[in-house]
C-alpha positions as a printed NumPy array, in Angstrom:
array([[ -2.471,  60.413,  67.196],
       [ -4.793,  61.343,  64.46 ],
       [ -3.877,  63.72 ,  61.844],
       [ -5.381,  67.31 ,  62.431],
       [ -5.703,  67.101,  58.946],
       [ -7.653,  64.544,  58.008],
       [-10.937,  65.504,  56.47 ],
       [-14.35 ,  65.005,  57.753],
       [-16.034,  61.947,  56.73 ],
       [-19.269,  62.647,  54.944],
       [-20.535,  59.076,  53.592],
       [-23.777,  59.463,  54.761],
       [-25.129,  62.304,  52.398],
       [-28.806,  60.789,  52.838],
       [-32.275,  62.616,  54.038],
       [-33.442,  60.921,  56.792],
       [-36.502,  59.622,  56.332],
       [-34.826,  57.241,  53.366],
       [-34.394,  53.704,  53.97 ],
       [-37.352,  54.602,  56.706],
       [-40.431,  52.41 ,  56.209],
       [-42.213,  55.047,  54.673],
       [-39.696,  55.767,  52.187],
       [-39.976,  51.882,  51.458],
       [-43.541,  51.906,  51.239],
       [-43.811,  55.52 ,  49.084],
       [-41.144,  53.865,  46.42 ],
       [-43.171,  50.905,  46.14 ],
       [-46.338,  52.599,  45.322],
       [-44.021,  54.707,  42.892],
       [-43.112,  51.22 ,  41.268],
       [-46.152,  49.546,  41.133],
       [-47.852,  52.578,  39.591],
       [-45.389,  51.904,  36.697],
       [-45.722,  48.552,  36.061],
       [-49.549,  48.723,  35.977],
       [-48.567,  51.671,  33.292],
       [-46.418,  49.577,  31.339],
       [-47.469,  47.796,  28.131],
       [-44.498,  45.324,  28.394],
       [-42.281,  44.329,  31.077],
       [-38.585,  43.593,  29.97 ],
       [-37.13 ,  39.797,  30.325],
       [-34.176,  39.26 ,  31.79 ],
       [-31.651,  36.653,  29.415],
       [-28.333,  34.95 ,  30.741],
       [-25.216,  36.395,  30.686],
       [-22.943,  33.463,  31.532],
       [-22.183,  32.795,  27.643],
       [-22.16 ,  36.198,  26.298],
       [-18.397,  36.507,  24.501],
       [-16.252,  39.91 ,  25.45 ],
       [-19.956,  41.825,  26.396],
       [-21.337,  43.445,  29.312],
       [-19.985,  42.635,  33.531],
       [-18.449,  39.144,  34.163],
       [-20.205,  37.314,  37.958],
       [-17.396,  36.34 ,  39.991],
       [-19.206,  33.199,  41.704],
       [-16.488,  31.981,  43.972],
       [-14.99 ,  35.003,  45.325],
       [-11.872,  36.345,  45.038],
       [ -9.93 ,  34.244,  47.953],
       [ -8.198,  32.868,  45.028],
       [ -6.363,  36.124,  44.113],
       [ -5.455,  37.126,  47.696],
       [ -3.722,  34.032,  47.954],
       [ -2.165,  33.722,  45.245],
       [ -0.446,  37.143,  45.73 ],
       [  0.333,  36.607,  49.119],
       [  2.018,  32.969,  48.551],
       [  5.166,  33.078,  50.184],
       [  4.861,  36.874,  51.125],
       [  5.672,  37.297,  55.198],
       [  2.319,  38.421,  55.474],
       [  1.74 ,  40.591,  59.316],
       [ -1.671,  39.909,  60.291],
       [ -3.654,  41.499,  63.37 ],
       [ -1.702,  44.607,  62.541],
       [ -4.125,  48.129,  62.435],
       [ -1.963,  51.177,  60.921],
       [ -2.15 ,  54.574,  62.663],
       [  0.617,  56.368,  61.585],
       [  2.983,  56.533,  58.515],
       [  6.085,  58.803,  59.558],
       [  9.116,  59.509,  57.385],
       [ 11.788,  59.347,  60.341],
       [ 14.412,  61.967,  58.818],
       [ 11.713,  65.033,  60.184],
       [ 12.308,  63.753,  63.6  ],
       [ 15.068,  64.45 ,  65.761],
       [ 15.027,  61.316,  67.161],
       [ 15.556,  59.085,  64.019],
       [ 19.621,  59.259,  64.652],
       [ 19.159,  56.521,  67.342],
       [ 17.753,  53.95 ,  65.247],
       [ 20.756,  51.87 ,  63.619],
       [ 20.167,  48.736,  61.275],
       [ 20.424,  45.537,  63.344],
       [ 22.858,  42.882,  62.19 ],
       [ 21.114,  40.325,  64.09 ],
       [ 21.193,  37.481,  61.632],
       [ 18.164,  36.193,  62.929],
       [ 15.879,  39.091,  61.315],
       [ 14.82 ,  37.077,  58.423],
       [ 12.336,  39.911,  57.411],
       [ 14.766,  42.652,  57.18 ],
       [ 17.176,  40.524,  54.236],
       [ 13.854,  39.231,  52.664],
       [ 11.814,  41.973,  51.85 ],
       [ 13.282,  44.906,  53.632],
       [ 10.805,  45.435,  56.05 ],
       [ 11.914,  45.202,  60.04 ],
       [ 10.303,  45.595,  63.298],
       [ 11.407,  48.865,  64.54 ],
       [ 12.607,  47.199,  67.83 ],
       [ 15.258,  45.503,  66.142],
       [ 16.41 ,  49.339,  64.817],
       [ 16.937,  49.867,  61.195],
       [ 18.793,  52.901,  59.895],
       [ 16.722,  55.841,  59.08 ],
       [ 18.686,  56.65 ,  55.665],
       [ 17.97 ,  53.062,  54.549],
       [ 14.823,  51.999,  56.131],
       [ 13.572,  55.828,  55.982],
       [  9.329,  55.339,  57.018],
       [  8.011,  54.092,  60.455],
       [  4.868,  52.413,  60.226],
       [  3.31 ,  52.188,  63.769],
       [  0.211,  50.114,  65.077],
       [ -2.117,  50.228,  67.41 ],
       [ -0.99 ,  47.301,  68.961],
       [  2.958,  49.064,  69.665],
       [  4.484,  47.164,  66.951],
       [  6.464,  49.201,  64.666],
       [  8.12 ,  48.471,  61.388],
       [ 10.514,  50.556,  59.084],
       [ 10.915,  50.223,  54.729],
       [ 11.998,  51.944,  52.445],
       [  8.802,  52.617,  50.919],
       [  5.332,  51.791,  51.553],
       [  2.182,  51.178,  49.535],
       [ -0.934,  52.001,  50.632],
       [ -4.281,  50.69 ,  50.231],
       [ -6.162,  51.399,  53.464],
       [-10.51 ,  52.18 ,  52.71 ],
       [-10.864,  55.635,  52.268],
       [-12.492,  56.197,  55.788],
       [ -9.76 ,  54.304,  57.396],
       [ -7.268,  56.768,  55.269],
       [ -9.067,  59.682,  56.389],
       [ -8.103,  58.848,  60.064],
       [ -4.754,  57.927,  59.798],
       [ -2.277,  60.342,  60.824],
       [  1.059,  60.921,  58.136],
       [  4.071,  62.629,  58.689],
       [  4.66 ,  64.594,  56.695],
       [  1.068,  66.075,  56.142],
       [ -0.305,  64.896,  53.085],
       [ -0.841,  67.487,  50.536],
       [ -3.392,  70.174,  50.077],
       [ -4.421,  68.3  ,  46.891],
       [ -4.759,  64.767,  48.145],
       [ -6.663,  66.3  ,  51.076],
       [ -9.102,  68.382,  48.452],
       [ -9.394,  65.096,  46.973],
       [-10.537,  63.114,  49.785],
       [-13.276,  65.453,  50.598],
       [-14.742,  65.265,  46.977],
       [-14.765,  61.415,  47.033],
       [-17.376,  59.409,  49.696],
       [-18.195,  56.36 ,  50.871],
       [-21.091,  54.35 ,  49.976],
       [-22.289,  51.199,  51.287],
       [-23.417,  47.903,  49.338],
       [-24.386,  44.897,  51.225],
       [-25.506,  41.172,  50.284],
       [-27.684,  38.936,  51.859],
       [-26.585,  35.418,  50.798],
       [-29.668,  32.909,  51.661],
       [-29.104,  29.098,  51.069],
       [-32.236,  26.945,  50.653],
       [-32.344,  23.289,  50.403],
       [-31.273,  22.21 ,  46.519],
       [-34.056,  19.914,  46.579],
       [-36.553,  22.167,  47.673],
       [-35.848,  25.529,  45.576],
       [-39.196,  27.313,  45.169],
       [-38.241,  29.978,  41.919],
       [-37.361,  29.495,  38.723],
       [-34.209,  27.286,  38.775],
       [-32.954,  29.385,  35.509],
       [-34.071,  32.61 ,  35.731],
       [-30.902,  35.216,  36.646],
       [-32.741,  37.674,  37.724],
       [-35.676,  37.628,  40.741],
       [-37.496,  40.91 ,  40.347],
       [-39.844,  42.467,  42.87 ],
       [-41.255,  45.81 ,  43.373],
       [-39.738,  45.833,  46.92 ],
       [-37.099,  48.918,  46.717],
       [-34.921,  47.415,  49.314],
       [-33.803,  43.938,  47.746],
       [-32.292,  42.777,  43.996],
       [-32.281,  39.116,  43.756],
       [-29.179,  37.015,  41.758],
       [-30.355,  33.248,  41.385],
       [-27.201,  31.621,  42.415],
       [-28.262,  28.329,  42.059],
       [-28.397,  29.585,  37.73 ],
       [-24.788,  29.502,  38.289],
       [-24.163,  26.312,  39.977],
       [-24.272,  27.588,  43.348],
       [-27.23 ,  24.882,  44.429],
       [-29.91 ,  26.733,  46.45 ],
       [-28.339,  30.249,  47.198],
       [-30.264,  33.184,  46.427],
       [-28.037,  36.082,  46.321],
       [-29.82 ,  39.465,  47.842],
       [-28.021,  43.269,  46.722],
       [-29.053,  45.884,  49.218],
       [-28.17 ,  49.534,  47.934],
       [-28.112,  52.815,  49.495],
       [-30.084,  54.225,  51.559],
       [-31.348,  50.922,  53.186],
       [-27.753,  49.235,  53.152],
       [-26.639,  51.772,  55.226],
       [-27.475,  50.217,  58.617],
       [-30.016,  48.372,  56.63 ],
       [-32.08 ,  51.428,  57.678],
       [-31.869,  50.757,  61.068],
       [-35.272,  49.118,  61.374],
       [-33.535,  45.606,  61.817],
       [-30.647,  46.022,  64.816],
       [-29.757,  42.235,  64.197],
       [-29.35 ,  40.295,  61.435],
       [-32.186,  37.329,  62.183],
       [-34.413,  40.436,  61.698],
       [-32.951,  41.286,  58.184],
       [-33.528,  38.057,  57.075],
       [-36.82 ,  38.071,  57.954],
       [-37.487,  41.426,  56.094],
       [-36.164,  39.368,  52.83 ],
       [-38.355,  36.063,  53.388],
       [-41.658,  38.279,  53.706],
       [-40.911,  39.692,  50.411],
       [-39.97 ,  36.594,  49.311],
       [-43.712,  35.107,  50.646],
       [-45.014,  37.583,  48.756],
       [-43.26 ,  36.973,  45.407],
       [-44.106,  33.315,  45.418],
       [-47.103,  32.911,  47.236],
       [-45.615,  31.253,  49.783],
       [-45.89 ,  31.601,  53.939],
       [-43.28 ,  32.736,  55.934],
       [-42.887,  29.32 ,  57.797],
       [-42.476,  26.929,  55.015],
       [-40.152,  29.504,  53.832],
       [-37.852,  29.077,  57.33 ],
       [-38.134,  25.532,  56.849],
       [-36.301,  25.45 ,  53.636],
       [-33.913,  27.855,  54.824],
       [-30.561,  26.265,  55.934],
       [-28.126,  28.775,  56.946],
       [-27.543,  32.708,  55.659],
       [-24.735,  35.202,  55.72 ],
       [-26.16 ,  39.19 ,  55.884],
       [-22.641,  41.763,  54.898],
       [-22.759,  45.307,  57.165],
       [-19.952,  46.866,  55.33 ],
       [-20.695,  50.271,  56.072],
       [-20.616,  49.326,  59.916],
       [-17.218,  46.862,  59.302],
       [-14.345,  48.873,  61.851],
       [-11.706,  47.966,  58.879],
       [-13.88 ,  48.829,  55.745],
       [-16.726,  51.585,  56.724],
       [-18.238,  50.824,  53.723],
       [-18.132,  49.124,  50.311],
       [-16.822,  51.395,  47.625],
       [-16.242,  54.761,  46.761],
       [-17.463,  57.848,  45.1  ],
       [-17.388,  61.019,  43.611],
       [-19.619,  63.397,  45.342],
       [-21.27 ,  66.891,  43.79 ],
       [-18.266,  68.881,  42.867],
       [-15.411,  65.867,  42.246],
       [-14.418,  64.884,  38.642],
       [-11.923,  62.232,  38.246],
       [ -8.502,  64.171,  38.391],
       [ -9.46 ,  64.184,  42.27 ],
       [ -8.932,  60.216,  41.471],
       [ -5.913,  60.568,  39.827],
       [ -4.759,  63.348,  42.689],
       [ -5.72 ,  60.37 ,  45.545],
       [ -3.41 ,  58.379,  43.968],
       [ -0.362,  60.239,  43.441],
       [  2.273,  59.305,  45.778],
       [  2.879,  61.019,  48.575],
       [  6.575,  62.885,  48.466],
       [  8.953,  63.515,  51.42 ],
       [  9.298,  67.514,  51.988],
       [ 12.45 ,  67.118,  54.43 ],
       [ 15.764,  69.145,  53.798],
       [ 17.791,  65.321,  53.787],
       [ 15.914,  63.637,  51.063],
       [ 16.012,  64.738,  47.034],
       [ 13.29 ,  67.72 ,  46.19 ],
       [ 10.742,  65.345,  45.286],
       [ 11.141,  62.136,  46.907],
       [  7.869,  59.514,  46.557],
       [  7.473,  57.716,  49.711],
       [  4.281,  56.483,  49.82 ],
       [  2.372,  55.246,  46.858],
       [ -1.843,  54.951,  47.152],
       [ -3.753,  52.392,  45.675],
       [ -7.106,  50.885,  45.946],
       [-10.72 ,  51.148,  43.982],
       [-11.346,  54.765,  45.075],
       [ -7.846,  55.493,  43.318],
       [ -8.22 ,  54.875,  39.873],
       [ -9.978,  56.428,  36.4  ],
       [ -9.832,  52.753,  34.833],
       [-12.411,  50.14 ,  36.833],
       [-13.604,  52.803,  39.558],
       [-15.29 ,  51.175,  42.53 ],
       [-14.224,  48.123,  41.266],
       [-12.062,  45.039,  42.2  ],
       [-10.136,  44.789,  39.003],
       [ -9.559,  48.759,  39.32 ],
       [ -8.313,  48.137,  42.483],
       [ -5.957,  45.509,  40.923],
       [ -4.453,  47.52 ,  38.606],
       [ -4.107,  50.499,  41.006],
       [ -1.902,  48.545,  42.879],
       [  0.277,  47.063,  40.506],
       [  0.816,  50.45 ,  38.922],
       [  2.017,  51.261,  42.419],
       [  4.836,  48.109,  42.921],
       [  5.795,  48.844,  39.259],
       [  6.399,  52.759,  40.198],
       [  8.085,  51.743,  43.472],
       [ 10.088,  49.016,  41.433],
       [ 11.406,  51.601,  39.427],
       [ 11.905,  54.2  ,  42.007],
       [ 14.39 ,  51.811,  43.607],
       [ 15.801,  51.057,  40.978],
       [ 17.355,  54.854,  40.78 ],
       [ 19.156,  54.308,  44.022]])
């Protein structure tokens, strides 16, 4: 069931003719008119060394993190949310009684139960349900679904005319990576130069191999190509070809001694990803950032049962913070503001 009130998703906010190539080709004109114009061309330094300034360049992901977080968490996998339902607004929440099976590890360990094994609706209050059937009841929930995916998902009750304001001032926008590895013996660009500049529009290139990462160029694609990646390359061999041409053309180089260098690649499609629809958020004409702050309020129960003002579900993620916005750290502390607010909402009990 979706929710009827779920806004309209409207992440693609883009003429039509961009990421086209003639937008490609127009931009590139535009860029190599300014060059030509320009007395001095700016050098890019290193930034690995560069005390408490500027962005830090995560090089080996962030698989570290997840895991260490989830280390001995019971951690349901395979499991795609559709609904979040506070069971006291149903009528048929006074069947469900608490199982004393001692066998339901999960419901002593971190008070979260598969709804077939019943848990009481005054202490296990919110039904999560999948698309898969599987069902489970808490106490409270946290969540930190994409903002597309949160758009879709159907909560009972409604959430509120704020939040939904909110979610129709913030989009979607799409950021994808190309990650090329060439043979470390036979790298081609400047071994220690950060930064590969072109006057291609499409493509920023990070020299990975700067930052120990031997042979891997790193390729940013931003809006509009990255959405589809303009939809003049349907599959990703394609892509990569796009980004070796350019690459010819930067070093002089043809495309087939190019290939033969070429060892494997990885090319991102966020924006097309069923779980993500895209790659970070943002405030669209008309938002400000108390619509980030109004995302992330929790969401309260509104039935007669519960306390005026219950929180039952807390929101976190990168789209719902004002500190690291559209970022992973942001997206960090958004969510440990949350288990700190649902710490001490428990606590009250």
């Amino acid at each position: 069931e979706k929710s009827s009130t779920s806004p309209t998703s409207s992440r693609f906010d883009v003429d039509d003719h961009f990421g086209s190539p003639e937008h490609v080709r127009t931009e590139a004109e535009e860029i190599n008119s300014k060059i030509i114009k320009s007395k001095t061309l700016l050098t890019v330094e290193a930034a690995k060394d560069d005390g408490n300034k500027g962005d830090r360049l995560v090089v080996d992901g962030y698989k570290w993190l997840t895991n260490l977080l989830a280390d001995s968490l019971p951690i349901q996998v395979e499991r795609e949310v559709i609904s979040i339902k506070d069971m006291r607004s149903s009528s048929s929440s006074s069947s469900l009684s608490l199982s004393e099976d001692k066998d339901s590890k999960n419901s002593r360990e971190c008070e979260v139960v598969p709804s077939s094994s019943t848990a009481s609706s005054t202490d296990y209050p919110i039904l999560v349900t999948c698309k898969d059937g599987s069902k489970f009841c808490c106490k409270r929930v946290i969540c930190t679904l994409p903002l597309e995916i949160l758009r879709e998902t159907s909560f009972s009750p409604p959430l509120s005319k704020r939040k939904i304001e909110a979610m129709k001032r913030i989009s979607t926008g799409a950021h994808n990576k190309i990650i090329l590895r060439f043979h470390h013996l036979k790298i081609f660009w400047p071994s220690d130069t950060p930064q590969l500049n072109c006057d291609d529009p499409r493509f920023q290139f990070l020299n990975l191999h700067c930052y120990g990462k031997a042979g891997i160029i790193l390729v940013h694609v931003f809006p509009p190509y990255a959405f589809r990646y303009g939809d003049c390359s349907p599959n990703n061999s394609q892509v990569v070809k796009e980004v070796l041409m350019v690459l010819s053309g930067m070093f002089n180089m043809s495309l087939n001694s190019l290939r033969e260098r070429l060892l494997d690649y990885i090319v991102t499609r966020w924006d097309s990803d069923s779980y993500s629809r895209g790659s970070y958020s943002y405030l669209r004409p008309g938002g400000h950032m108390q619509h980030l702050k109004d995302l992330q309020a929790p969401h309260r129960s509104t039935t007669t049962t519960t306390a005026a003002g219950e929180n039952i579900i807390y929101f976190a993620g990168e789209a719902c913070t004002t500190v690291g916005f559209q970022c992973v750290h942001g997206a960090y502390i958004s969510g440990e503001k949350a288990a700190c607010e649902v710490v001490q909402d428990l606590k009250k009990k």
